Tab-separated table of C-alpha atoms in Angstrom:
chain	number	residue	atom	x	y	z
A	403	MET	CA	-0.005	-0.020	-0.007
A	404	ARG	CA	2.717	2.348	0.979
A	405	SER	CA	4.777	1.427	-2.085
A	406	SER	CA	1.831	2.221	-4.383
A	407	GLU	CA	1.320	5.581	-2.664
A	408	GLY	CA	5.067	6.267	-3.037
A	409	ARG	CA	4.928	5.427	-6.741
A	410	ALA	CA	1.905	7.674	-7.188
A	411	GLU	CA	3.622	10.543	-5.388
A	412	PHE	CA	6.772	10.021	-7.453
A	413	ALA	CA	4.760	9.985	-10.689
A	414	TRP	CA	2.927	13.152	-9.613
A	415	ARG	CA	6.202	14.915	-8.767
A	416	LEU	CA	7.732	13.740	-12.036
A	417	ARG	CA	4.788	15.154	-13.989
A	418	GLU	CA	5.048	18.387	-12.019
A	419	THR	CA	8.787	18.628	-12.764
A	420	VAL	CA	8.249	17.946	-16.447
A	421	VAL	CA	5.431	20.564	-16.706
A	422	VAL	CA	7.448	23.187	-14.806
A	423	THR	CA	10.528	22.480	-16.972
A	424	ALA	CA	8.470	22.669	-20.173
A	425	VAL	CA	6.832	25.929	-19.091
A	426	GLY	CA	10.249	27.362	-18.111
A	427	VAL	CA	11.707	26.446	-21.495
A	428	LEU	CA	8.720	28.015	-23.272
A	429	VAL	CA	9.060	31.194	-21.188
A	430	VAL	CA	12.771	31.409	-21.977
A	431	LEU	CA	12.161	30.815	-25.678
A	432	ALA	CA	9.424	33.464	-25.657
A	433	LEU	CA	11.744	35.953	-23.991
A	434	LEU	CA	14.501	35.185	-26.469
A	435	TRP	CA	12.017	35.642	-29.352
A	436	ALA	CA	10.805	38.953	-27.867
A	437	LEU	CA	14.394	40.178	-27.448
A	438	ALA	CA	15.165	39.267	-31.029
A	439	GLN	CA	12.079	41.136	-32.273
A	440	LEU	CA	12.794	44.148	-30.070
A	441	ARG	CA	16.551	44.216	-30.699
A	442	GLY	CA	16.285	47.328	-32.843
A	443	LEU	CA	14.296	49.191	-30.201
A	444	ILE	CA	16.656	48.069	-27.429
A	445	VAL	CA	19.603	49.393	-29.421
A	446	LEU	CA	17.833	52.742	-29.954
A	447	VAL	CA	16.998	53.005	-26.218
A	448	LEU	CA	20.619	52.254	-25.208
A	449	PHE	CA	21.899	54.758	-27.722
A	450	SER	CA	19.441	57.364	-26.445
A	451	LEU	CA	20.566	56.672	-22.873
A	452	PHE	CA	24.181	57.188	-23.979
A	453	LEU	CA	23.321	60.537	-25.611
A	454	ALA	CA	21.350	61.555	-22.488
A	455	PHE	CA	24.421	60.802	-20.306
A	456	ALA	CA	26.471	62.962	-22.682
A	457	LEU	CA	24.023	65.902	-22.500
A	458	GLU	CA	23.307	65.737	-18.760
A	459	PRO	CA	26.420	67.600	-17.538
A	460	ALA	CA	25.410	70.685	-19.557
A	461	VAL	CA	21.754	70.414	-18.526
A	462	ASN	CA	22.691	69.918	-14.895
A	463	TRP	CA	25.014	72.959	-15.052
A	464	LEU	CA	22.114	75.131	-16.265
A	465	ALA	CA	19.673	73.593	-13.779
A	466	ARG	CA	21.984	74.408	-10.877
A	467	ARG	CA	21.835	78.018	-11.949
A	468	GLY	CA	18.079	78.241	-11.653
A	469	TRP	CA	16.954	77.083	-15.100
A	470	ARG	CA	13.950	74.829	-15.308
A	471	ARG	CA	15.140	71.412	-16.376
A	472	GLY	CA	12.835	71.237	-19.407
A	473	VAL	CA	13.995	74.645	-20.654
A	474	ALA	CA	17.652	73.770	-20.031
A	475	THR	CA	17.292	70.546	-21.983
A	476	LEU	CA	15.586	72.337	-24.853
A	477	VAL	CA	18.304	75.016	-24.998
A	478	VAL	CA	21.093	72.417	-25.075
A	479	TYR	CA	19.169	70.495	-27.709
A	480	LEU	CA	18.656	73.546	-29.927
A	481	ALA	CA	22.284	74.582	-29.623
A	482	LEU	CA	23.372	71.101	-30.721
A	483	LEU	CA	20.905	71.066	-33.582
A	484	VAL	CA	22.072	74.502	-34.836
A	485	VAL	CA	25.698	73.320	-34.878
A	486	MET	CA	24.716	70.134	-36.761
A	487	ALA	CA	22.509	72.039	-39.226
A	488	VAL	CA	25.262	74.500	-40.069
A	489	PHE	CA	27.746	71.670	-40.501
A	490	VAL	CA	25.418	69.676	-42.775
A	491	ALA	CA	24.460	72.760	-44.807
A	492	ILE	CA	28.078	73.691	-45.514
A	493	LEU	CA	29.049	70.148	-46.426
A	494	GLY	CA	25.879	69.627	-48.451
A	495	THR	CA	26.776	72.642	-50.634
A	496	VAL	CA	30.301	71.322	-51.145
A	497	VAL	CA	29.156	67.816	-52.014
A	498	ALA	CA	26.447	68.986	-54.448
A	499	ARG	CA	28.837	71.365	-56.210
A	500	GLN	CA	31.593	68.751	-56.463
A	501	MET	CA	29.250	66.035	-57.731
A	502	THR	CA	27.913	68.358	-60.448
A	503	ASP	CA	31.430	69.370	-61.468
A	504	LEU	CA	32.696	65.773	-61.380
A	505	VAL	CA	29.845	64.377	-63.550
A	506	GLY	CA	30.187	67.242	-66.022
A	507	SER	CA	33.932	66.779	-66.395
A	508	LEU	CA	34.039	62.983	-66.636
A	509	PRO	CA	35.024	62.814	-70.367
A	510	ASP	CA	37.887	65.291	-69.939
A	511	TYR	CA	38.890	63.737	-66.652
A	512	SER	CA	39.026	60.248	-68.182
A	513	GLN	CA	41.547	61.522	-70.715
A	514	ARG	CA	43.715	62.928	-67.935
A	515	VAL	CA	43.532	59.603	-66.094
A	516	ALA	CA	44.588	57.759	-69.227
A	517	ARG	CA	47.565	60.138	-69.724
A	518	PHE	CA	48.572	59.754	-66.069
A	519	LEU	CA	48.471	55.965	-66.274
A	520	GLU	CA	50.504	55.956	-69.488
A	521	ASP	CA	53.126	58.510	-68.281
A	522	GLN	CA	53.580	57.236	-64.705
A	523	LEU	CA	52.780	53.504	-64.910
A	524	GLY	CA	53.285	52.676	-68.569
A	525	VAL	CA	49.702	51.515	-69.005
A	526	ASP	CA	48.504	52.318	-72.508
A	527	LEU	CA	44.786	52.883	-72.741
A	528	SER	CA	42.997	53.799	-75.941
A	529	SER	CA	41.734	57.357	-75.699
A	530	LYS	CA	38.763	56.397	-77.802
A	531	ASP	CA	37.842	53.583	-75.488
A	532	VAL	CA	38.334	55.748	-72.406
A	533	ALA	CA	36.146	58.462	-73.824
A	534	ARG	CA	33.483	55.890	-74.648
A	535	SER	CA	33.765	54.518	-71.103
A	536	ALA	CA	33.442	58.028	-69.746
A	537	GLY	CA	30.232	58.500	-71.660
A	538	THR	CA	28.961	55.168	-70.279
A	539	ILE	CA	29.871	56.231	-66.754
A	540	SER	CA	28.026	59.475	-67.258
A	541	ASP	CA	24.956	57.542	-68.333
A	542	ILE	CA	25.279	55.220	-65.297
A	543	VAL	CA	25.631	58.157	-62.943
A	544	GLY	CA	22.564	59.747	-64.478
A	545	SER	CA	20.604	56.521	-64.061
A	546	VAL	CA	21.703	56.192	-60.420
A	547	ILE	CA	20.664	59.752	-59.671
A	548	GLY	CA	17.363	59.241	-61.439
A	549	GLY	CA	16.705	56.075	-59.436
A	550	ALA	CA	17.566	57.600	-56.101
A	551	PHE	CA	13.895	58.078	-55.336
A	552	GLY	CA	13.657	54.334	-54.952
A	553	PHE	CA	15.404	54.687	-51.618
A	554	GLY	CA	12.527	56.689	-50.164
A	555	ALA	CA	11.452	53.889	-47.825
A	556	THR	CA	14.990	53.560	-46.470
A	557	VAL	CA	15.270	57.265	-45.921
A	558	LEU	CA	11.919	57.398	-44.119
A	559	GLY	CA	12.972	54.506	-41.923
A	560	LEU	CA	16.186	56.295	-41.034
A	561	LEU	CA	14.289	59.499	-40.274
A	562	PHE	CA	11.890	57.563	-38.025
A	563	GLN	CA	14.836	56.085	-36.113
A	564	LEU	CA	16.447	59.516	-35.734
A	565	LEU	CA	13.165	60.969	-34.480
A	566	THR	CA	12.830	58.080	-32.044
A	567	VAL	CA	16.337	58.618	-30.728
A	568	ALA	CA	15.804	62.391	-30.478
A	569	THR	CA	12.560	61.977	-28.542
A	570	LEU	CA	13.882	59.361	-26.151
A	571	THR	CA	17.093	61.327	-25.533
A	572	PHE	CA	15.114	64.503	-24.751
A	573	TYR	CA	12.904	62.829	-22.189
A	574	LEU	CA	15.711	60.742	-20.656
A	575	THR	CA	17.704	63.983	-20.187
A	576	LYS	CA	14.800	66.134	-19.043
A	577	ASP	CA	13.427	63.548	-16.633
A	578	GLY	CA	16.770	62.228	-15.411
A	579	PRO	CA	16.097	62.945	-11.718
A	580	ARG	CA	12.645	61.387	-11.920
A	581	LEU	CA	14.065	58.310	-13.647
A	582	ARG	CA	16.715	57.939	-10.934
A	583	ARG	CA	14.072	58.238	-8.220
A	584	THR	CA	11.992	55.560	-9.925
A	585	VAL	CA	14.976	53.212	-10.155
A	586	CYS	CA	15.909	53.812	-6.528
A	587	SER	CA	12.371	53.047	-5.406
A	588	PHE	CA	12.999	49.418	-6.345
A	589	VAL	CA	16.321	49.291	-4.435
A	590	PRO	CA	16.733	49.016	-0.642
A	591	ALA	CA	17.690	52.305	1.026
A	592	ALA	CA	21.083	50.897	2.057
A	593	ARG	CA	22.003	50.308	-1.604
A	594	GLN	CA	20.606	53.473	-3.143
A	595	GLU	CA	23.817	55.426	-2.625
A	596	ASP	CA	25.659	52.738	-4.567
A	597	VAL	CA	23.179	52.997	-7.425
A	598	MET	CA	23.569	56.771	-7.579
A	599	ARG	CA	27.325	56.464	-7.433
A	600	ALA	CA	27.292	54.029	-10.369
A	601	TRP	CA	24.927	56.389	-12.247
A	602	GLU	CA	27.229	59.334	-11.584
A	603	ILE	CA	30.221	57.298	-12.825
A	604	ALA	CA	28.323	56.434	-16.009
A	605	ILE	CA	27.621	60.114	-16.744
A	606	ASP	CA	31.237	61.118	-15.997
A	607	ARG	CA	32.708	58.335	-18.180
A	608	THR	CA	30.320	59.154	-21.045
A	609	ALA	CA	31.198	62.844	-20.851
A	610	ALA	CA	34.878	61.895	-20.810
A	611	TYR	CA	34.302	59.772	-23.917
A	612	VAL	CA	32.675	62.705	-25.748
A	613	TRP	CA	35.559	64.974	-24.789
A	614	TYR	CA	38.029	62.306	-25.901
A	615	ARG	CA	36.370	62.062	-29.343
A	616	THR	CA	36.011	65.812	-29.605
A	617	ALA	CA	39.733	66.282	-28.913
A	618	LEU	CA	40.646	63.724	-31.586
A	619	ALA	CA	38.247	65.393	-34.001
A	620	MET	CA	39.803	68.833	-33.442
A	621	VAL	CA	43.355	67.516	-33.917
A	622	SER	CA	42.287	65.609	-37.009
A	623	ALA	CA	40.557	68.674	-38.490
A	624	VAL	CA	43.564	70.917	-37.961
A	625	VAL	CA	46.086	68.463	-39.358
A	626	HIS	CA	43.938	67.560	-42.376
A	627	SER	CA	43.163	71.184	-43.180
A	628	ILE	CA	46.896	71.931	-43.346
A	629	ALA	CA	47.597	68.825	-45.444
A	630	PHE	CA	44.663	69.429	-47.845
A	631	ALA	CA	45.690	73.035	-48.375
A	632	ALA	CA	49.289	71.996	-49.058
A	633	LEU	CA	48.136	69.351	-51.568
A	634	GLY	CA	45.872	71.813	-53.333
A	635	VAL	CA	42.587	70.146	-52.448
A	636	PRO	CA	39.607	72.585	-52.749
A	637	TYR	CA	37.559	73.431	-49.653
A	638	ALA	CA	40.435	72.274	-47.449
A	639	VAL	CA	38.992	73.509	-44.123
A	640	THR	CA	35.457	72.241	-44.781
A	641	LEU	CA	36.676	68.799	-45.857
A	642	ALA	CA	39.024	68.649	-42.856
A	643	LEU	CA	36.072	69.337	-40.535
A	644	TRP	CA	34.174	66.554	-42.321
A	645	VAL	CA	37.052	64.112	-41.768
A	646	GLY	CA	37.471	65.092	-38.135
A	647	VAL	CA	33.804	64.807	-37.156
A	648	VAL	CA	32.733	61.806	-39.224
A	649	SER	CA	35.801	59.674	-38.450
A	650	GLN	CA	35.328	60.120	-34.691
A	651	PHE	CA	31.542	60.112	-34.203
A	652	ILE	CA	30.317	57.574	-36.727
A	653	PRO	CA	31.331	54.100	-35.567
A	654	THR	CA	32.868	51.368	-37.785
A	655	VAL	CA	32.390	52.997	-41.202
A	656	GLY	CA	33.168	56.518	-40.112
A	657	THR	CA	36.810	56.359	-41.216
A	658	TYR	CA	35.897	55.207	-44.724
A	659	LEU	CA	33.114	57.759	-45.096
A	660	ALA	CA	35.418	60.476	-43.837
A	661	GLY	CA	38.176	59.709	-46.329
A	662	SER	CA	35.984	59.077	-49.389
A	663	LEU	CA	34.720	62.682	-49.740
A	664	PRO	CA	38.105	64.517	-49.824
A	665	ILE	CA	39.509	61.810	-52.148
A	666	ALA	CA	36.551	62.311	-54.517
A	667	VAL	CA	37.021	66.075	-54.435
A	668	ALA	CA	40.776	65.658	-55.053
A	669	LEU	CA	39.973	63.460	-58.089
A	670	ALA	CA	38.409	66.517	-59.756
A	671	GLU	CA	41.830	68.202	-59.498
A	672	SER	CA	44.106	65.390	-60.659
A	673	PRO	CA	44.815	61.679	-60.068
A	674	ARG	CA	48.085	62.617	-58.399
A	675	THR	CA	46.313	64.863	-55.895
A	676	ALA	CA	43.797	62.146	-55.141
A	677	LEU	CA	46.561	59.542	-54.645
A	678	LEU	CA	48.501	61.818	-52.297
A	679	THR	CA	45.296	62.622	-50.390
A	680	PHE	CA	44.577	58.928	-49.968
A	681	VAL	CA	48.125	58.177	-48.782
A	682	PHE	CA	48.039	61.030	-46.245
A	683	ILE	CA	44.644	59.921	-44.840
A	684	VAL	CA	45.894	56.352	-44.411
A	685	ILE	CA	49.129	57.460	-42.737
A	686	TYR	CA	47.328	59.865	-40.403
A	687	GLN	CA	44.863	57.122	-39.421
A	688	GLN	CA	47.728	54.892	-38.328
A	689	VAL	CA	49.356	57.777	-36.412
A	690	GLU	CA	46.046	58.495	-34.696
A	691	ASN	CA	45.444	54.860	-33.790
A	692	TYR	CA	48.900	54.167	-32.390
A	693	VAL	CA	50.236	57.568	-31.270
A	694	LEU	CA	47.412	59.987	-30.468
A	695	SER	CA	44.505	57.823	-29.386
A	696	PRO	CA	46.156	55.640	-26.693
A	697	PRO	CA	47.394	58.473	-24.401
A	698	LEU	CA	44.164	60.458	-24.836
A	699	SER	CA	42.108	57.348	-24.072
A	700	ALA	CA	44.250	56.612	-21.023
A	701	ARG	CA	43.872	60.173	-19.671
A	702	THR	CA	40.175	60.709	-20.335
A	703	MET	CA	38.648	57.240	-20.334
A	704	GLN	CA	41.263	55.540	-18.136
A	705	ILE	CA	41.126	52.443	-20.318
A	706	HIS	CA	44.085	50.492	-21.550
A	707	PRO	CA	44.268	50.663	-25.424
A	708	ALA	CA	44.103	46.900	-25.773
A	709	VAL	CA	40.982	46.782	-23.623
A	710	GLY	CA	39.358	49.571	-25.609
A	711	PHE	CA	40.155	47.875	-28.900
A	712	SER	CA	38.730	44.559	-27.682
A	713	ALA	CA	35.636	46.298	-26.302
A	714	ALA	CA	34.974	47.980	-29.668
A	715	ILE	CA	35.180	44.625	-31.497
A	716	ALA	CA	32.849	43.039	-28.909
A	717	GLY	CA	30.417	45.936	-29.235
A	718	VAL	CA	30.223	45.542	-32.998
A	719	ALA	CA	29.659	41.801	-32.631
A	720	LEU	CA	26.841	42.308	-30.117
A	721	MET	CA	25.037	45.422	-31.364
A	722	GLY	CA	26.476	46.366	-34.731
A	723	PRO	CA	27.905	49.812	-35.488
A	724	VAL	CA	26.193	51.408	-32.457
A	725	GLY	CA	27.969	48.901	-30.238
A	726	ALA	CA	31.320	50.310	-31.295
A	727	LEU	CA	30.228	53.758	-30.085
A	728	LEU	CA	28.825	52.477	-26.789
A	729	ALA	CA	31.636	50.026	-26.004
A	730	LEU	CA	34.211	52.441	-24.549
A	731	PRO	CA	31.918	54.359	-22.146
A	732	VAL	CA	30.314	51.096	-21.014
A	733	VAL	CA	33.695	49.458	-20.329
A	734	ALA	CA	35.017	52.629	-18.653
A	735	THR	CA	31.938	52.770	-16.386
A	736	LEU	CA	32.247	49.065	-15.440
A	737	GLN	CA	35.967	49.449	-14.828
A	738	THR	CA	35.436	52.473	-12.535
A	739	VAL	CA	32.553	50.811	-10.657
A	740	LEU	CA	34.596	47.687	-10.058
A	741	SER	CA	37.589	49.679	-8.895
A	742	GLU	CA	35.272	51.446	-6.397
A	743	TYR	CA	33.758	48.314	-4.880
A	744	VAL	CA	36.147	45.419	-5.516
A	745	THR	CA	38.744	44.869	-2.794
A	746	ARG	CA	42.370	45.063	-3.981
A	747	HIS	CA	45.303	43.445	-2.216
A	748	GLU	CA	48.936	44.381	-1.837
A	749	VAL	CA	51.035	42.959	-4.679
A	750	VAL	CA	54.145	40.950	-3.914
A	751	GLU	CA	57.467	41.845	-5.449
A	752	HIS	CA	58.431	39.701	-8.448
A	753	SER	CA	60.736	40.158	-11.410
A	754	LEU	CA	57.931	39.539	-13.902
A	755	MET	CA	56.010	42.504	-12.501
A	756	GLU	CA	58.875	44.988	-12.919
A	757	ASP	CA	57.991	47.653	-15.507
């Protein structure tokens, strides 16, 4: 009798375990599916939070001087938008003018390319074939420009994402204190100071990251403006500003986008100018990566260059291009938080630890 009751209880517990396990697996799969579907939104929210951390020091500075937080956020926002609008307007004029000149001068330019290849590299191209190719290229360019309206959906999607980020960033910055109070309401009072300390570190590290990138952008703009002017590239200062800003604040592809425009503008002058421009951009990029960036990163972000490089690769793998932008401030925040709360011990003397 007892054995039959024991078997019945065992069977009941087995069924209960199987049901609970199956439900748990389904819940986990549902959460993974939801995260996969919401991955784009999660990335936008994290990016907006990063921008809010970057804007908060300026907003807090105004708020401490009696400004209403909403007004302070709006003023900082408008100042940033004015700077961006002026920058885009100036560059848009340069790009449009250069594209028009380049398309119109393709036949003559192809002849100059052919002469350059024949004189410098010994490559003999038929002028007739080159001219015919130039005409074909002109037709292709015209077709591409005419078909540009087909990208309307992509442009609208990008505008929607930008509007989403702008809206989320505004409210995350404006309602920062309220958000922090809400978060702390779920944390025991004894741990709320730790939460605020971690939040403060995140804001400080993000602001340090923005200053770090801004410093690199300024150095890059000055050096490139001098080089472009010496090489005879038109719009040297404007193109140098483009290189400085885009290469530092657009992750992953920023370096390639930054270099493509001045090279295209230099092509309208001569192949030699374009080649020298390309060589200078490549050399400067290596100097920046190995000479300028490591000490600036160590001073502002307090991150070892190898750690920062690995973090950027991991960020791209996890979140795409946005991950490269968020990687350094996230790692700097975690590193600072750990250094605040992890106990360190005295290090013994050893020959392998001598610098």
